[in-house]
């Protein structure tokens, strides 16, 4: 039976831990408790434990010194610190001298047992590792705004290593996050599976399909670098508030990192980029503008923001099957065949996204409906405002102002402004005024 040593100068904590371990129905432990670093060393000399859980702030010997002394005797005993929010500044040092993990006080029994489960097998060479690919990072500010994101929250300590801050379903510890922000922490991490479940993006159902759509890691890394280089060039970003720019870059990064788990979709996006550099750059612009519009109209719920961003990114999926000449040609100059072929990208987009599986319905519909207009004069169906989904109406606004700038060299914010002014002058009634108005606020144009 594994021997566990609990060290804390606060007796109620050692008693609580003892109770948690004794009540674990899965495993049995032999438990030793002590109340100072010195006592702990004496116990360790007599009989080496299999696992040590220690407070970090104790006197006269604190947890850091205890760990130093333990590591001099044995480099491998799993050693976990219990740490208060205020002491997180000690994390780096604790990890540097060989702490395996940390748990933030107050903690619950499940979190302690999870850590024991993860590290006890170290002695049996069976360590379960957290993997970077299982997590995605989210802007800390999103949690500070008090927005509910019911996922467990983690801080990344180093590569493949995360410390849990709050369990799924717990209230978000806003005060503590403000302290982190002061310490220049920008991102928290959540498990991709939990985040996707929350935003309604199914990662799980089509494992068999994903297996047939493998893409090697170098290609994925190159594609993500390529995306970042496009974002770097995006002039629209240069004129936005710096905090908006950082948020958008982080959101793009997160979305692509989720798509690493849905390679079918990543391959679709890459296919769009391969068919035309313009089409992919346009997809990114549409996603960015759509995200900004959604925030401006206070669509603040995370599942909605995610669907809007993904809709922007995937709205022109159907274009990837068209010739580059058609994609980049001014639609006013199409002959009848070209017009029919081009307009088919909406229906094709919907079919492709449907087949990809696991996407929220709104995302698929926005590929189908983003060329419909509020007067019923769009395509493919010519339906009117009431029948077009709100996200499709939003995407239509972002899409049109970027699409009108095709072929414009050295785009600047003034190009976007004049594109919007033209829409307001000649086609205002065709677009949802709520979203056009939001665009006017973002681009500082009179409605
Ligand atoms: Fe389109
Ligand atoms: Fe488009």
Tab-separated table of C-alpha atoms and ligand atoms in Angstrom:
chain	number	residue	atom	x	y	z
A	1	UNK	CA	0.000	0.000	0.000
A	2	UNK	CA	1.520	3.393	-0.999
A	3	UNK	CA	2.813	5.471	1.927
A	4	UNK	CA	1.780	9.109	1.862
A	5	UNK	CA	3.359	11.803	4.018
A	6	UNK	CA	1.348	14.952	4.761
A	7	UNK	CA	3.246	18.004	6.028
A	8	UNK	CA	1.463	21.154	7.192
A	9	UNK	CA	1.744	23.323	10.282
A	10	UNK	CA	-2.015	23.770	10.097
A	11	UNK	CA	-3.507	20.689	11.833
A	12	UNK	CA	-7.053	21.015	10.388
A	13	UNK	CA	-5.511	20.745	6.901
A	14	UNK	CA	-3.566	17.576	7.693
A	15	UNK	CA	-6.712	16.093	9.273
A	16	UNK	CA	-8.790	17.020	6.232
A	17	UNK	CA	-6.267	15.439	3.865
A	18	UNK	CA	-6.114	12.311	5.982
A	19	UNK	CA	-9.892	12.048	5.827
A	20	UNK	CA	-9.931	12.532	2.042
A	21	UNK	CA	-7.335	9.810	1.538
A	22	UNK	CA	-9.017	7.404	3.935
A	23	UNK	CA	-12.331	7.826	2.195
A	24	UNK	CA	-10.964	7.079	-1.272
A	25	UNK	CA	-12.863	4.028	-2.382
A	26	UNK	CA	-10.428	3.164	-5.189
A	27	UNK	CA	-7.165	2.783	-3.264
A	28	UNK	CA	-5.812	2.286	0.205
A	29	UNK	CA	-2.962	4.360	1.589
A	30	UNK	CA	-0.780	4.268	4.645
A	31	UNK	CA	-0.806	7.832	5.932
A	32	UNK	CA	1.701	9.719	8.080
A	33	UNK	CA	1.074	13.299	9.231
A	34	UNK	CA	3.492	15.821	10.636
A	35	UNK	CA	3.499	19.530	11.370
A	36	UNK	CA	6.930	20.853	10.422
A	37	UNK	CA	9.681	20.384	7.850
A	38	UNK	CA	12.065	19.057	10.520
A	39	UNK	CA	9.603	16.394	11.633
A	40	UNK	CA	9.044	15.433	7.992
A	41	UNK	CA	12.778	14.832	7.488
A	42	UNK	CA	12.911	12.616	10.546
A	43	UNK	CA	10.049	10.481	9.222
A	44	UNK	CA	11.621	10.285	5.759
A	45	UNK	CA	14.905	9.081	7.279
A	46	UNK	CA	13.099	6.280	9.087
A	47	UNK	CA	10.914	5.192	6.203
A	48	UNK	CA	10.841	6.745	2.764
A	49	UNK	CA	7.269	7.599	1.715
A	50	UNK	CA	5.954	7.021	-1.828
A	51	UNK	CA	4.354	10.455	-2.058
A	52	UNK	CA	4.720	13.767	-0.184
A	53	UNK	CA	2.113	16.517	0.057
A	54	UNK	CA	3.489	19.583	1.786
A	55	UNK	CA	2.464	23.099	2.648
A	56	UNK	CA	4.800	25.690	1.145
A	57	UNK	CA	4.648	28.296	3.936
A	58	UNK	CA	5.807	26.874	7.235
A	59	UNK	CA	8.234	27.974	9.938
A	60	UNK	CA	11.022	27.607	10.774
A	61	UNK	CA	11.727	25.344	7.774
A	62	UNK	CA	9.507	26.281	4.833
A	63	UNK	CA	8.314	23.905	2.121
A	64	UNK	CA	10.932	25.035	-0.393
A	65	UNK	CA	13.762	24.172	2.002
A	66	UNK	CA	12.109	20.864	2.831
A	67	UNK	CA	11.935	20.019	-0.867
A	68	UNK	CA	15.635	20.937	-1.273
A	69	UNK	CA	16.520	18.511	1.520
A	70	UNK	CA	14.204	15.779	0.166
A	71	UNK	CA	15.665	16.052	-3.314
A	72	UNK	CA	19.168	15.688	-1.856
A	73	UNK	CA	18.055	12.310	-0.474
A	74	UNK	CA	15.807	11.174	-3.335
A	75	UNK	CA	15.260	12.789	-6.723
A	76	UNK	CA	12.139	10.873	-7.580
A	77	UNK	CA	9.631	10.877	-4.716
A	78	UNK	CA	6.526	12.662	-6.064
A	79	UNK	CA	6.328	15.940	-4.164
A	80	UNK	CA	3.234	18.151	-4.361
A	81	UNK	CA	2.940	21.588	-2.814
A	82	UNK	CA	-0.222	23.008	-1.313
A	83	UNK	CA	-0.148	26.699	-2.048
A	84	UNK	CA	-2.323	29.749	-1.438
A	85	UNK	CA	-3.210	32.127	-4.282
A	86	UNK	CA	-1.044	34.797	-2.684
A	87	UNK	CA	2.012	32.526	-2.841
A	88	UNK	CA	1.798	31.718	-6.552
A	89	UNK	CA	4.876	33.834	-7.039
A	90	UNK	CA	6.780	30.846	-5.589
A	91	UNK	CA	5.654	28.544	-8.429
A	92	UNK	CA	8.720	29.002	-10.599
A	93	UNK	CA	11.140	28.301	-7.792
A	94	UNK	CA	9.143	25.278	-6.612
A	95	UNK	CA	9.151	23.743	-10.100
A	96	UNK	CA	12.826	24.577	-10.633
A	97	UNK	CA	13.928	22.642	-7.574
A	98	UNK	CA	11.806	19.649	-8.467
A	99	UNK	CA	8.222	19.931	-7.224
A	100	UNK	CA	6.073	17.664	-9.382
A	101	UNK	CA	2.955	19.720	-9.095
A	102	UNK	CA	1.006	22.243	-7.054
A	103	UNK	CA	-2.476	22.376	-5.733
A	104	UNK	CA	-4.176	25.648	-4.934
A	105	UNK	CA	-5.864	26.053	-1.542
A	106	UNK	CA	-8.696	25.610	-0.888
A	107	UNK	CA	-8.906	22.353	-2.805
A	108	UNK	CA	-11.391	19.558	-2.964
A	109	UNK	CA	-10.824	15.881	-2.393
A	110	UNK	CA	-11.218	14.958	-6.032
A	111	UNK	CA	-8.394	17.284	-7.090
A	112	UNK	CA	-5.995	15.773	-4.519
A	113	UNK	CA	-6.893	12.226	-5.555
A	114	UNK	CA	-6.420	13.127	-9.217
A	115	UNK	CA	-2.886	14.342	-8.461
A	116	UNK	CA	-2.068	11.222	-6.492
A	117	UNK	CA	-3.430	9.129	-9.334
A	118	UNK	CA	-1.266	11.049	-11.790
A	119	UNK	CA	2.025	10.976	-9.880
A	120	UNK	CA	2.030	7.835	-7.788
A	121	UNK	CA	2.653	5.662	-10.836
A	122	UNK	CA	5.906	7.589	-11.389
A	123	UNK	CA	7.568	4.990	-9.213
A	124	UNK	CA	6.159	2.388	-11.602
A	125	UNK	CA	7.218	4.315	-14.686
A	126	UNK	CA	3.618	4.881	-15.606
A	127	UNK	CA	3.372	8.635	-15.242
A	128	UNK	CA	0.284	10.021	-16.955
A	129	UNK	CA	1.252	13.255	-18.617
A	130	UNK	CA	-0.854	16.250	-19.440
A	131	UNK	CA	-0.278	17.109	-23.103
A	132	UNK	CA	-0.208	20.577	-24.628
A	133	UNK	CA	-2.464	19.304	-27.381
A	134	UNK	CA	-5.244	18.628	-24.876
A	135	UNK	CA	-5.463	22.275	-23.788
A	136	UNK	CA	-6.259	25.586	-25.448
A	137	UNK	CA	-5.472	29.022	-24.121
A	138	UNK	CA	-8.062	31.700	-23.507
A	139	UNK	CA	-7.546	35.382	-22.782
A	140	UNK	CA	-7.596	35.940	-19.015
A	141	UNK	CA	-9.777	39.048	-19.474
A	142	UNK	CA	-12.653	36.881	-20.658
A	143	UNK	CA	-12.849	35.279	-17.227
A	144	UNK	CA	-12.307	38.553	-15.385
A	145	UNK	CA	-15.392	39.993	-17.040
A	146	UNK	CA	-17.225	37.371	-14.970
A	147	UNK	CA	-18.460	35.586	-18.053
A	148	UNK	CA	-19.435	32.049	-17.301
A	149	UNK	CA	-17.149	29.519	-18.946
A	150	UNK	CA	-17.978	26.269	-17.223
A	151	UNK	CA	-14.672	24.512	-17.803
A	152	UNK	CA	-11.927	23.604	-15.350
A	153	UNK	CA	-9.295	26.361	-15.409
A	154	UNK	CA	-5.550	25.748	-15.535
A	155	UNK	CA	-2.314	27.725	-15.513
A	156	UNK	CA	0.454	26.439	-17.758
A	157	UNK	CA	3.662	26.017	-15.777
A	158	UNK	CA	5.878	24.669	-18.520
A	159	UNK	CA	5.594	22.497	-21.603
A	160	UNK	CA	3.037	19.718	-21.077
A	161	UNK	CA	2.472	20.817	-17.498
A	162	UNK	CA	-0.619	22.506	-16.057
A	163	UNK	CA	-1.873	23.384	-12.581
A	164	UNK	CA	-5.608	23.394	-11.951
A	165	UNK	CA	-7.026	26.664	-10.560
A	166	UNK	CA	-10.720	25.901	-10.462
A	167	UNK	CA	-12.892	22.897	-11.104
A	168	UNK	CA	-15.513	22.812	-13.823
A	169	UNK	CA	-18.712	24.348	-12.463
A	170	UNK	CA	-17.020	26.307	-9.644
A	171	UNK	CA	-17.578	30.064	-9.594
A	172	UNK	CA	-14.787	31.903	-11.421
A	173	UNK	CA	-12.349	33.332	-8.805
A	174	UNK	CA	-12.405	36.834	-10.317
A	175	UNK	CA	-10.442	38.493	-7.456
A	176	UNK	CA	-7.649	35.994	-7.826
A	177	UNK	CA	-7.554	36.414	-11.583
A	178	UNK	CA	-7.147	40.163	-11.128
A	179	UNK	CA	-4.076	39.414	-9.006
A	180	UNK	CA	-2.692	37.244	-11.819
A	181	UNK	CA	-3.336	39.978	-14.315
A	182	UNK	CA	-1.270	42.335	-12.200
A	183	UNK	CA	1.480	39.734	-12.332
A	184	UNK	CA	1.278	39.968	-16.155
A	185	UNK	CA	-0.388	36.602	-16.720
A	186	UNK	CA	-2.302	36.877	-20.006
A	187	UNK	CA	-3.890	33.490	-20.592
A	188	UNK	CA	-5.587	30.690	-18.757
A	189	UNK	CA	-5.924	27.203	-20.185
A	190	UNK	CA	-8.936	24.947	-20.510
A	191	UNK	CA	-9.267	21.407	-21.770
A	192	UNK	CA	-10.215	21.420	-25.450
A	193	UNK	CA	-12.820	18.715	-24.912
A	194	UNK	CA	-14.569	20.697	-22.171
A	195	UNK	CA	-14.440	23.966	-24.115
A	196	UNK	CA	-15.843	22.377	-27.281
A	197	UNK	CA	-18.632	20.695	-25.374
A	198	UNK	CA	-19.531	24.093	-23.906
A	199	UNK	CA	-19.559	25.963	-27.239
A	200	UNK	CA	-21.411	23.202	-29.084
A	201	UNK	CA	-18.566	22.079	-31.354
A	202	UNK	CA	-18.423	18.324	-31.474
A	203	UNK	CA	-14.885	16.972	-31.412
A	204	UNK	CA	-15.852	13.431	-30.665
A	205	UNK	CA	-18.413	11.997	-33.016
A	206	UNK	CA	-16.486	11.413	-36.158
A	207	UNK	CA	-13.236	9.806	-35.083
A	208	UNK	CA	-13.463	7.378	-38.015
A	209	UNK	CA	-13.764	10.220	-40.505
A	210	UNK	CA	-10.864	12.069	-38.903
A	211	UNK	CA	-8.694	8.972	-39.210
A	212	UNK	CA	-9.049	9.148	-42.980
A	213	UNK	CA	-8.014	12.776	-42.980
A	214	UNK	CA	-4.594	12.720	-41.404
A	215	UNK	CA	-2.301	15.693	-41.853
A	216	UNK	CA	1.288	15.645	-40.679
A	217	UNK	CA	2.452	17.917	-37.896
A	218	UNK	CA	4.860	19.894	-40.057
A	219	UNK	CA	2.061	20.821	-42.451
A	220	UNK	CA	-0.135	21.879	-39.522
A	221	UNK	CA	2.689	23.999	-38.045
A	222	UNK	CA	3.389	25.580	-41.452
A	223	UNK	CA	-0.283	26.392	-41.932
A	224	UNK	CA	-0.512	28.019	-38.489
A	225	UNK	CA	2.634	30.051	-39.235
A	226	UNK	CA	1.161	31.049	-42.573
A	227	UNK	CA	-2.029	32.201	-40.810
A	228	UNK	CA	0.029	34.241	-38.344
A	229	UNK	CA	1.924	35.893	-41.179
A	230	UNK	CA	-1.391	36.906	-42.804
A	231	UNK	CA	-2.601	38.294	-39.475
A	232	UNK	CA	0.640	40.218	-39.138
A	233	UNK	CA	-0.048	41.860	-42.490
A	234	UNK	CA	-3.693	42.648	-41.772
A	235	UNK	CA	-3.837	46.382	-41.924
A	236	UNK	CA	-7.230	46.422	-40.286
A	237	UNK	CA	-5.555	45.057	-37.170
A	238	UNK	CA	-2.968	47.808	-37.158
A	239	UNK	CA	-5.630	50.435	-36.598
A	240	UNK	CA	-7.549	48.654	-33.864
A	241	UNK	CA	-6.994	48.974	-30.124
A	242	UNK	CA	-4.005	46.903	-29.069
A	243	UNK	CA	-6.133	44.895	-26.617
A	244	UNK	CA	-8.571	44.005	-29.437
A	245	UNK	CA	-5.666	42.921	-31.643
A	246	UNK	CA	-4.250	40.654	-28.953
A	247	UNK	CA	-7.665	39.168	-28.280
A	248	UNK	CA	-8.251	38.466	-31.971
A	249	UNK	CA	-4.837	36.864	-32.419
A	250	UNK	CA	-5.409	34.701	-29.352
A	251	UNK	CA	-8.864	33.718	-30.623
A	252	UNK	CA	-7.500	32.751	-34.024
A	253	UNK	CA	-4.748	30.770	-32.360
A	254	UNK	CA	-7.228	28.975	-30.117
A	255	UNK	CA	-9.602	28.155	-32.981
A	256	UNK	CA	-6.801	26.687	-35.092
A	257	UNK	CA	-5.522	24.712	-32.134
A	258	UNK	CA	-9.021	23.212	-31.734
A	259	UNK	CA	-9.032	22.368	-35.421
A	260	UNK	CA	-5.910	20.277	-34.864
A	261	UNK	CA	-8.373	17.851	-33.268
A	262	UNK	CA	-10.734	18.170	-36.248
A	263	UNK	CA	-8.295	17.654	-39.072
A	264	UNK	CA	-11.125	17.362	-41.616
A	265	UNK	CA	-11.858	21.049	-41.035
A	266	UNK	CA	-8.217	22.077	-40.911
A	267	UNK	CA	-7.722	20.392	-44.284
A	268	UNK	CA	-10.735	22.322	-45.652
A	269	UNK	CA	-9.227	25.628	-44.555
A	270	UNK	CA	-5.845	24.679	-45.922
A	271	UNK	CA	-7.581	23.715	-49.182
A	272	UNK	CA	-9.100	27.190	-49.320
A	273	UNK	CA	-5.655	28.757	-48.781
A	274	UNK	CA	-4.132	26.487	-51.438
A	275	UNK	CA	-6.823	27.389	-53.988
A	276	UNK	CA	-6.395	31.124	-53.501
A	277	UNK	CA	-4.381	33.200	-51.067
A	278	UNK	CA	-7.086	35.846	-51.371
A	279	UNK	CA	-9.869	33.447	-50.339
A	280	UNK	CA	-8.139	32.473	-47.101
A	281	UNK	CA	-7.086	36.027	-46.232
A	282	UNK	CA	-10.711	37.053	-46.886
A	283	UNK	CA	-11.962	34.253	-44.600
A	284	UNK	CA	-9.720	35.547	-41.809
A	285	UNK	CA	-10.841	39.154	-42.341
A	286	UNK	CA	-14.470	38.092	-42.294
A	287	UNK	CA	-13.928	36.110	-39.086
A	288	UNK	CA	-12.207	39.092	-37.427
A	289	UNK	CA	-14.797	41.670	-38.504
A	290	UNK	CA	-17.633	39.333	-37.556
A	291	UNK	CA	-16.146	38.757	-34.106
A	292	UNK	CA	-15.823	42.529	-33.581
A	293	UNK	CA	-19.410	43.123	-34.726
A	294	UNK	CA	-20.678	40.386	-32.375
A	295	UNK	CA	-18.896	42.020	-29.443
A	296	UNK	CA	-20.190	45.453	-30.451
A	297	UNK	CA	-23.806	44.216	-30.381
A	298	UNK	CA	-23.065	42.541	-27.034
A	299	UNK	CA	-23.352	38.970	-28.155
A	300	UNK	CA	-21.072	38.177	-25.277
A	301	UNK	CA	-21.853	34.519	-24.626
A	302	UNK	CA	-18.783	32.458	-25.454
A	303	UNK	CA	-20.679	29.809	-27.503
A	304	UNK	CA	-22.086	32.606	-29.691
A	305	UNK	CA	-18.720	34.322	-30.170
A	306	UNK	CA	-17.154	31.013	-31.091
A	307	UNK	CA	-19.876	30.217	-33.638
A	308	UNK	CA	-19.548	33.690	-35.165
A	309	UNK	CA	-15.777	33.418	-35.518
A	310	UNK	CA	-15.936	29.901	-36.951
A	311	UNK	CA	-18.732	30.951	-39.326
A	312	UNK	CA	-16.545	33.780	-40.614
A	313	UNK	CA	-13.632	31.434	-41.112
A	314	UNK	CA	-15.648	28.778	-42.948
A	315	UNK	CA	-18.301	30.836	-44.771
A	316	UNK	CA	-16.612	30.569	-48.195
A	317	UNK	CA	-15.581	26.909	-47.905
A	318	UNK	CA	-17.373	26.237	-51.202
A	319	UNK	CA	-14.920	28.526	-53.053
A	320	UNK	CA	-12.113	26.002	-52.736
A	321	UNK	CA	-13.574	24.041	-55.646
A	322	UNK	CA	-13.591	27.015	-58.038
A	323	UNK	CA	-10.843	28.258	-60.349
A	324	UNK	CA	-8.691	31.002	-58.907
A	325	UNK	CA	-9.664	33.266	-61.853
A	326	UNK	CA	-13.324	33.085	-60.879
A	327	UNK	CA	-12.627	33.613	-57.175
A	328	UNK	CA	-10.686	36.790	-57.830
A	329	UNK	CA	-12.820	38.192	-60.670
A	330	UNK	CA	-15.147	41.130	-60.095
A	331	UNK	CA	-18.672	39.541	-59.969
A	332	UNK	CA	-20.040	42.455	-62.046
A	333	UNK	CA	-17.980	41.092	-64.969
A	334	UNK	CA	-19.196	37.459	-64.768
A	335	UNK	CA	-20.880	35.887	-67.779
A	336	UNK	CA	-23.920	33.688	-67.036
A	337	UNK	CA	-21.936	30.455	-66.650
A	338	UNK	CA	-19.388	32.062	-64.354
A	339	UNK	CA	-22.172	33.647	-62.317
A	340	UNK	CA	-23.904	30.298	-61.840
A	341	UNK	CA	-20.651	28.577	-60.972
A	342	UNK	CA	-19.675	31.274	-58.479
A	343	UNK	CA	-23.068	31.429	-56.783
A	344	UNK	CA	-22.943	27.661	-56.317
A	345	UNK	CA	-20.236	28.121	-53.651
A	346	UNK	CA	-22.954	28.710	-51.047
A	347	UNK	CA	-24.710	25.388	-51.599
A	348	UNK	CA	-21.404	23.541	-52.012
A	349	UNK	CA	-20.088	25.119	-48.809
A	350	UNK	CA	-23.105	23.896	-46.895
A	351	UNK	CA	-22.741	20.379	-48.330
A	352	UNK	CA	-19.038	20.191	-47.532
A	353	UNK	CA	-19.491	21.461	-43.960
A	354	UNK	CA	-22.413	19.114	-43.401
A	355	UNK	CA	-20.288	16.186	-44.486
A	356	UNK	CA	-17.445	17.304	-42.212
A	357	UNK	CA	-19.772	16.694	-39.253
A	358	UNK	CA	-19.829	17.993	-35.683
A	359	UNK	CA	-20.260	21.666	-36.629
A	360	UNK	CA	-22.939	23.838	-35.009
A	361	UNK	CA	-25.916	24.253	-37.356
A	362	UNK	CA	-25.494	28.063	-37.437
A	363	UNK	CA	-22.000	27.672	-38.907
A	364	UNK	CA	-23.259	25.440	-41.709
A	365	UNK	CA	-26.199	27.756	-42.412
A	366	UNK	CA	-23.970	30.816	-42.628
A	367	UNK	CA	-22.018	29.155	-45.452
A	368	UNK	CA	-25.376	28.611	-47.180
A	369	UNK	CA	-26.999	31.985	-46.427
A	370	UNK	CA	-24.240	34.614	-46.363
A	371	UNK	CA	-25.222	35.921	-49.840
A	372	UNK	CA	-28.922	36.151	-49.011
A	373	UNK	CA	-30.081	39.694	-48.309
A	374	UNK	CA	-32.747	41.310	-46.153
A	375	UNK	CA	-34.879	42.286	-49.190
A	376	UNK	CA	-34.980	38.736	-50.528
A	377	UNK	CA	-32.761	39.590	-53.519
A	378	UNK	CA	-29.777	37.432	-52.648
A	379	UNK	CA	-28.867	33.845	-53.494
A	380	UNK	CA	-29.145	30.839	-53.492
A	381	UNK	CA	-32.791	31.004	-52.303
A	382	UNK	CA	-33.760	34.689	-52.343
A	383	UNK	CA	-35.231	34.417	-48.844
A	384	UNK	CA	-35.923	37.567	-46.834
A	385	UNK	CA	-34.656	38.831	-43.485
A	386	UNK	CA	-36.949	36.785	-41.249
A	387	UNK	CA	-35.765	33.548	-42.819
A	388	UNK	CA	-32.046	34.292	-42.639
A	389	UNK	CA	-30.342	33.286	-39.381
A	390	UNK	CA	-28.979	36.172	-37.284
A	391	UNK	CA	-25.386	34.895	-37.587
A	392	UNK	CA	-25.739	34.672	-41.395
A	393	UNK	CA	-26.984	38.297	-41.489
A	394	UNK	CA	-24.003	39.341	-39.394
A	395	UNK	CA	-21.524	37.419	-41.576
A	396	UNK	CA	-23.100	38.993	-44.688
A	397	UNK	CA	-22.131	42.499	-43.461
A	398	UNK	CA	-18.540	41.569	-42.591
A	399	UNK	CA	-18.226	39.586	-45.844
A	400	UNK	CA	-19.418	42.331	-48.166
A	401	UNK	CA	-17.179	45.103	-46.925
A	402	UNK	CA	-14.061	42.936	-47.206
A	403	UNK	CA	-15.126	41.309	-50.478
A	404	UNK	CA	-15.564	44.691	-52.173
A	405	UNK	CA	-11.865	45.387	-51.572
A	406	UNK	CA	-10.670	42.450	-53.646
A	407	UNK	CA	-7.656	43.450	-55.702
A	408	UNK	CA	-6.994	46.606	-53.653
A	409	UNK	CA	-3.287	46.936	-52.999
A	410	UNK	CA	-1.948	48.001	-49.601
A	411	UNK	CA	-5.279	47.955	-47.870
A	412	UNK	CA	-5.755	50.451	-45.096
A	413	UNK	CA	-8.549	51.255	-42.715
A	414	UNK	CA	-9.658	54.085	-44.998
A	415	UNK	CA	-10.398	51.486	-47.725
A	416	UNK	CA	-12.662	49.639	-45.283
A	417	UNK	CA	-14.334	52.905	-44.371
A	418	UNK	CA	-15.066	53.837	-47.965
A	419	UNK	CA	-16.254	50.285	-48.713
A	420	UNK	CA	-18.734	50.625	-45.842
A	421	UNK	CA	-19.786	54.124	-46.979
A	422	UNK	CA	-20.577	52.754	-50.448
A	423	UNK	CA	-22.759	50.030	-48.913
A	424	UNK	CA	-24.544	52.611	-46.769
A	425	UNK	CA	-25.138	54.812	-49.806
A	426	UNK	CA	-26.354	52.201	-52.295
A	427	UNK	CA	-27.289	48.978	-50.515
A	428	UNK	CA	-28.151	49.919	-46.947
A	429	UNK	CA	-31.582	48.257	-46.992
A	430	UNK	CA	-30.103	44.952	-48.149
A	431	UNK	CA	-28.195	44.399	-44.917
A	432	UNK	CA	-29.287	44.104	-41.283
A	433	UNK	CA	-29.092	47.647	-39.895
A	434	UNK	CA	-28.153	46.416	-36.423
A	435	UNK	CA	-24.893	44.941	-37.740
A	436	UNK	CA	-24.203	47.747	-40.223
A	437	UNK	CA	-24.540	50.204	-37.350
A	438	UNK	CA	-22.082	48.156	-35.262
A	439	UNK	CA	-19.614	48.182	-38.169
A	440	UNK	CA	-19.992	51.971	-38.343
A	441	UNK	CA	-19.060	52.226	-34.659
A	442	UNK	CA	-16.029	49.930	-35.111
A	443	UNK	CA	-14.767	51.774	-38.207
A	444	UNK	CA	-15.827	55.241	-37.004
A	445	UNK	CA	-18.172	55.916	-39.935
A	446	UNK	CA	-21.480	57.800	-39.657
A	447	UNK	CA	-24.445	55.433	-39.983
B	1	LIG	FE1	-19.230	33.990	-50.345
B	2	LIG	FE1	-16.949	35.784	-48.536
